[in-house]
């Protein structure tokens, strides 16, 4: 039986020839980047979403996530990282010119808050679809509180080229199943290998070891946090408190035990969750005296409520839920959701990180990835929790199939395999930038101080500043840097036109509504429970 490295070497060797002949296209990726608007003192903004940025319901590139103050930028899909970064940069420049004295908060953990109600829930207008988005967010409030929803991050969306899928389909001798089913199966293999190794991303790119004490809203300070200054709480060895039990975690969802072994299992589990009542949520009420508190009292109100560090995705049509789109036409791309904003980067991410992610995801695809049994699923959760809270402790050991191993030791083995994948990607691209990205990032394994989390802690300790104070300085500096590079006239004209058009589109949606919100929801959830037969492609 081939070892992982031997199996990987064999696949890569068979792909290098087609790559040299130009028979393998480029990966396609898009970025979704969140960021809070804050006032000049570093408090979460209480102002409405700026009208000059367009309608957050219909604008294709500028919207909000949970809060009215939580901007979300969405790039188009690009084949070159530099193109995605250029578009993301122009979205920032366009916004900065229209924010007045407000700033974009560059950290994942939020700015200074003044209790749960200081986080305004996003308002999407009075159409049925806009009301549904607002009520869904009200449901998140009653279930988890708004403070957790003020955390920001980067979502990285990647799809592999069609010609690569055809090559792999042929090399694997899988002619007995359709290319579409094969692609979905292999994407789920990618996801499983990702889940086995996502701790490495949290170590390398985690950037949230500290938070303002207002995030705890008066609750007692957990033992893992120590006081720094008057208002800052710091976890000395943490990498990403955003991904800890202080952030996006939920005990009700944990019992779903989704380990991504197959598309049918994934869709079936989500469908079960959106149709199964949960007693605690029933007690909260749904529609009380014509006041909607949540969309329903089920484990998940809708599928988007499921928190995961990675998701299989397909662009859904207007009459489909995300899982119905997957069920009908298979996996189209994957969404990586475990990435903090790097507060030292004006856009929260850079090309080096993107090329590392591309290499990592291609490695996850090409490596063998058997199904994850329940006991391994628990172990993977344990490894991630250890890295999240103790990843920068040089003595940390993680549990693998061959027993406990130091994080850096296993990390170096992974980097060795990643280099072989980077060579393949560089053949496709005609440069050596993927290998350069690995060379730049690998020293972080032996020097936790080089990680973004290590840099955040060093900044706080060396300056003696509070988390809010130091992050606000970064926000001001980055706004000035972005202002020094003007947006192109053509891109600014495009964004102005999209902003104007998006307001008109929202008005048309609102004017076209003919049914009540109650009837709209009833139709939506009846349709969501339907199975969608897979379609030949």
PDB file of N, CA, C and O in Angstrom, residues 287-322:
ATOM      1  N   UNK A 287     -43.337  33.691  16.458  1.00  0.00           N
ATOM      2  CA  UNK A 287     -44.075  34.905  16.096  1.00  0.00           C
ATOM      3  C   UNK A 287     -45.040  35.205  17.227  1.00  0.00           C
ATOM      4  O   UNK A 287     -46.110  34.606  17.323  1.00  0.00           O
ATOM      5  N   UNK A 288     -44.659  36.114  18.090  1.00  0.00           N
ATOM      6  CA  UNK A 288     -45.445  36.437  19.275  1.00  0.00           C
ATOM      7  C   UNK A 288     -46.092  37.807  19.109  1.00  0.00           C
ATOM      8  O   UNK A 288     -45.390  38.815  18.974  1.00  0.00           O
ATOM      9  N   UNK A 289     -47.439  37.818  19.096  1.00  0.00           N
ATOM     10  CA  UNK A 289     -48.190  39.078  18.956  1.00  0.00           C
ATOM     11  C   UNK A 289     -47.740  39.859  17.719  1.00  0.00           C
ATOM     12  O   UNK A 289     -47.495  41.070  17.758  1.00  0.00           O
ATOM     13  N   UNK A 290     -47.607  39.106  16.596  1.00  0.00           N
ATOM     14  CA  UNK A 290     -47.208  39.684  15.305  1.00  0.00           C
ATOM     15  C   UNK A 290     -45.796  40.272  15.317  1.00  0.00           C
ATOM     16  O   UNK A 290     -45.464  41.116  14.486  1.00  0.00           O
ATOM     17  N   UNK A 291     -44.978  39.824  16.252  1.00  0.00           N
ATOM     18  CA  UNK A 291     -43.575  40.236  16.309  1.00  0.00           C
ATOM     19  C   UNK A 291     -42.714  38.996  16.096  1.00  0.00           C
ATOM     20  O   UNK A 291     -42.662  38.108  16.944  1.00  0.00           O
ATOM     21  N   UNK A 292     -42.036  38.952  14.953  1.00  0.00           N
ATOM     22  CA  UNK A 292     -41.204  37.797  14.638  1.00  0.00           C
ATOM     23  C   UNK A 292     -39.928  37.822  15.477  1.00  0.00           C
ATOM     24  O   UNK A 292     -39.199  38.812  15.497  1.00  0.00           O
ATOM     25  N   UNK A 293     -39.662  36.714  16.172  1.00  0.00           N
ATOM     26  CA  UNK A 293     -38.442  36.583  16.966  1.00  0.00           C
ATOM     27  C   UNK A 293     -37.389  35.731  16.258  1.00  0.00           C
ATOM     28  O   UNK A 293     -36.197  35.910  16.463  1.00  0.00           O
ATOM     29  N   UNK A 294     -37.855  34.771  15.465  1.00  0.00           N
ATOM     30  CA  UNK A 294     -36.971  33.901  14.694  1.00  0.00           C
ATOM     31  C   UNK A 294     -37.805  33.302  13.565  1.00  0.00           C
ATOM     32  O   UNK A 294     -39.042  33.360  13.589  1.00  0.00           O
ATOM     33  N   UNK A 295     -37.152  32.740  12.578  1.00  0.00           N
ATOM     34  CA  UNK A 295     -37.887  32.194  11.433  1.00  0.00           C
ATOM     35  C   UNK A 295     -38.652  30.937  11.809  1.00  0.00           C
ATOM     36  O   UNK A 295     -39.716  30.651  11.251  1.00  0.00           O
ATOM     37  N   UNK A 296     -38.096  30.144  12.720  1.00  0.00           N
ATOM     38  CA  UNK A 296     -38.739  28.930  13.212  1.00  0.00           C
ATOM     39  C   UNK A 296     -38.004  28.521  14.475  1.00  0.00           C
ATOM     40  O   UNK A 296     -37.058  29.203  14.905  1.00  0.00           O
ATOM     41  N   UNK A 297     -38.420  27.413  15.087  1.00  0.00           N
ATOM     42  CA  UNK A 297     -37.798  26.945  16.331  1.00  0.00           C
ATOM     43  C   UNK A 297     -36.996  25.667  16.105  1.00  0.00           C
ATOM     44  O   UNK A 297     -36.826  24.863  17.028  1.00  0.00           O
ATOM     45  N   UNK A 298     -36.498  25.471  14.890  1.00  0.00           N
ATOM     46  CA  UNK A 298     -35.767  24.250  14.569  1.00  0.00           C
ATOM     47  C   UNK A 298     -34.276  24.377  14.905  1.00  0.00           C
ATOM     48  O   UNK A 298     -33.791  25.458  15.220  1.00  0.00           O
ATOM     49  N   UNK A 299     -33.563  23.251  14.834  1.00  0.00           N
ATOM     50  CA  UNK A 299     -32.135  23.252  15.165  1.00  0.00           C
ATOM     51  C   UNK A 299     -31.413  24.333  14.368  1.00  0.00           C
ATOM     52  O   UNK A 299     -30.582  25.070  14.903  1.00  0.00           O
ATOM     53  N   UNK A 300     -31.722  24.425  13.087  1.00  0.00           N
ATOM     54  CA  UNK A 300     -31.246  25.515  12.244  1.00  0.00           C
ATOM     55  C   UNK A 300     -32.457  26.231  11.667  1.00  0.00           C
ATOM     56  O   UNK A 300     -33.386  25.589  11.179  1.00  0.00           O
ATOM     57  N   UNK A 301     -32.451  27.566  11.686  1.00  0.00           N
ATOM     58  CA  UNK A 301     -33.535  28.291  11.020  1.00  0.00           C
ATOM     59  C   UNK A 301     -33.446  28.061   9.508  1.00  0.00           C
ATOM     60  O   UNK A 301     -34.438  27.739   8.856  1.00  0.00           O
ATOM     61  N   UNK A 302     -32.265  28.262   8.973  1.00  0.00           N
ATOM     62  CA  UNK A 302     -31.956  27.974   7.574  1.00  0.00           C
ATOM     63  C   UNK A 302     -30.555  27.374   7.536  1.00  0.00           C
ATOM     64  O   UNK A 302     -29.835  27.387   8.541  1.00  0.00           O
ATOM     65  N   UNK A 303     -30.154  26.862   6.397  1.00  0.00           N
ATOM     66  CA  UNK A 303     -28.880  26.142   6.312  1.00  0.00           C
ATOM     67  C   UNK A 303     -27.681  27.020   6.618  1.00  0.00           C
ATOM     68  O   UNK A 303     -26.676  26.543   7.159  1.00  0.00           O
ATOM     69  N   UNK A 304     -27.772  28.317   6.303  1.00  0.00           N
ATOM     70  CA  UNK A 304     -26.629  29.198   6.530  1.00  0.00           C
ATOM     71  C   UNK A 304     -26.265  29.327   8.006  1.00  0.00           C
ATOM     72  O   UNK A 304     -25.173  29.802   8.335  1.00  0.00           O
ATOM     73  N   UNK A 305     -27.158  28.921   8.880  1.00  0.00           N
ATOM     74  CA  UNK A 305     -26.885  29.021  10.311  1.00  0.00           C
ATOM     75  C   UNK A 305     -25.857  27.995  10.775  1.00  0.00           C
ATOM     76  O   UNK A 305     -25.285  28.133  11.861  1.00  0.00           O
ATOM     77  N   UNK A 306     -25.618  26.974   9.971  1.00  0.00           N
ATOM     78  CA  UNK A 306     -24.647  25.945  10.350  1.00  0.00           C
ATOM     79  C   UNK A 306     -23.241  26.513  10.258  1.00  0.00           C
ATOM     80  O   UNK A 306     -22.815  26.996   9.218  1.00  0.00           O
ATOM     81  N   UNK A 307     -22.532  26.454  11.372  1.00  0.00           N
ATOM     82  CA  UNK A 307     -21.156  26.962  11.426  1.00  0.00           C
ATOM     83  C   UNK A 307     -20.192  25.830  11.100  1.00  0.00           C
ATOM     84  O   UNK A 307     -20.275  24.749  11.662  1.00  0.00           O
ATOM     85  N   UNK A 308     -19.241  26.109  10.215  1.00  0.00           N
ATOM     86  CA  UNK A 308     -18.238  25.114   9.856  1.00  0.00           C
ATOM     87  C   UNK A 308     -17.022  25.842   9.317  1.00  0.00           C
ATOM     88  O   UNK A 308     -17.149  26.948   8.773  1.00  0.00           O
ATOM     89  N   UNK A 309     -15.840  25.223   9.462  1.00  0.00           N
ATOM     90  CA  UNK A 309     -14.641  25.885   8.949  1.00  0.00           C
ATOM     91  C   UNK A 309     -14.489  25.715   7.443  1.00  0.00           C
ATOM     92  O   UNK A 309     -13.641  26.358   6.831  1.00  0.00           O
ATOM     93  N   UNK A 310     -15.326  24.887   6.811  1.00  0.00           N
ATOM     94  CA  UNK A 310     -15.310  24.725   5.363  1.00  0.00           C
ATOM     95  C   UNK A 310     -16.677  24.223   4.923  1.00  0.00           C
ATOM     96  O   UNK A 310     -17.347  23.494   5.669  1.00  0.00           O
ATOM     97  N   UNK A 311     -17.114  24.625   3.725  1.00  0.00           N
ATOM     98  CA  UNK A 311     -18.425  24.194   3.207  1.00  0.00           C
ATOM     99  C   UNK A 311     -18.311  23.837   1.729  1.00  0.00           C
ATOM    100  O   UNK A 311     -17.617  24.515   0.978  1.00  0.00           O
ATOM    101  N   UNK A 312     -19.056  22.812   1.295  1.00  0.00           N
ATOM    102  CA  UNK A 312     -19.237  22.604  -0.139  1.00  0.00           C
ATOM    103  C   UNK A 312     -20.307  23.564  -0.634  1.00  0.00           C
ATOM    104  O   UNK A 312     -21.310  23.789   0.045  1.00  0.00           O
ATOM    105  N   UNK A 313     -20.117  24.145  -1.821  1.00  0.00           N
ATOM    106  CA  UNK A 313     -21.055  25.155  -2.289  1.00  0.00           C
ATOM    107  C   UNK A 313     -21.388  24.970  -3.765  1.00  0.00           C
ATOM    108  O   UNK A 313     -20.626  24.388  -4.529  1.00  0.00           O
ATOM    109  N   UNK A 314     -22.540  25.490  -4.138  1.00  0.00           N
ATOM    110  CA  UNK A 314     -22.931  25.678  -5.527  1.00  0.00           C
ATOM    111  C   UNK A 314     -23.836  26.894  -5.566  1.00  0.00           C
ATOM    112  O   UNK A 314     -24.659  27.095  -4.665  1.00  0.00           O
ATOM    113  N   UNK A 315     -23.683  27.706  -6.589  1.00  0.00           N
ATOM    114  CA  UNK A 315     -24.556  28.869  -6.725  1.00  0.00           C
ATOM    115  C   UNK A 315     -25.985  28.382  -6.892  1.00  0.00           C
ATOM    116  O   UNK A 315     -26.289  27.586  -7.794  1.00  0.00           O
ATOM    117  N   UNK A 316     -26.857  28.832  -5.992  1.00  0.00           N
ATOM    118  CA  UNK A 316     -28.250  28.372  -6.005  1.00  0.00           C
ATOM    119  C   UNK A 316     -29.099  29.258  -6.918  1.00  0.00           C
ATOM    120  O   UNK A 316     -28.844  30.457  -7.071  1.00  0.00           O
ATOM    121  N   UNK A 317     -30.097  28.645  -7.521  1.00  0.00           N
ATOM    122  CA  UNK A 317     -31.066  29.400  -8.310  1.00  0.00           C
ATOM    123  C   UNK A 317     -32.108  30.019  -7.377  1.00  0.00           C
ATOM    124  O   UNK A 317     -32.138  29.736  -6.193  1.00  0.00           O
ATOM    125  N   UNK A 318     -32.977  30.850  -7.937  1.00  0.00           N
ATOM    126  CA  UNK A 318     -33.887  31.623  -7.081  1.00  0.00           C
ATOM    127  C   UNK A 318     -34.854  30.751  -6.297  1.00  0.00           C
ATOM    128  O   UNK A 318     -35.354  31.160  -5.251  1.00  0.00           O
ATOM    129  N   UNK A 319     -35.126  29.523  -6.771  1.00  0.00           N
ATOM    130  CA  UNK A 319     -36.111  28.670  -6.104  1.00  0.00           C
ATOM    131  C   UNK A 319     -35.446  27.520  -5.345  1.00  0.00           C
ATOM    132  O   UNK A 319     -36.099  26.524  -5.042  1.00  0.00           O
ATOM    133  N   UNK A 320     -34.153  27.659  -5.014  1.00  0.00           N
ATOM    134  CA  UNK A 320     -33.430  26.570  -4.365  1.00  0.00           C
ATOM    135  C   UNK A 320     -32.800  27.042  -3.057  1.00  0.00           C
ATOM    136  O   UNK A 320     -32.397  28.193  -2.930  1.00  0.00           O
ATOM    137  N   UNK A 321     -32.685  26.113  -2.121  1.00  0.00           N
ATOM    138  CA  UNK A 321     -31.825  26.320  -0.967  1.00  0.00           C
ATOM    139  C   UNK A 321     -30.407  25.887  -1.365  1.00  0.00           C
ATOM    140  O   UNK A 321     -30.228  25.202  -2.385  1.00  0.00           O
ATOM    141  N   UNK A 322     -29.387  26.239  -0.572  1.00  0.00           N
ATOM    142  CA  UNK A 322     -28.025  25.803  -0.912  1.00  0.00           C
ATOM    143  C   UNK A 322     -27.889  24.289  -1.044  1.00  0.00           C
ATOM    144  O   UNK A 322     -27.219  23.809  -1.965  1.00  0.00           O
TER     145      UNK A 322
END
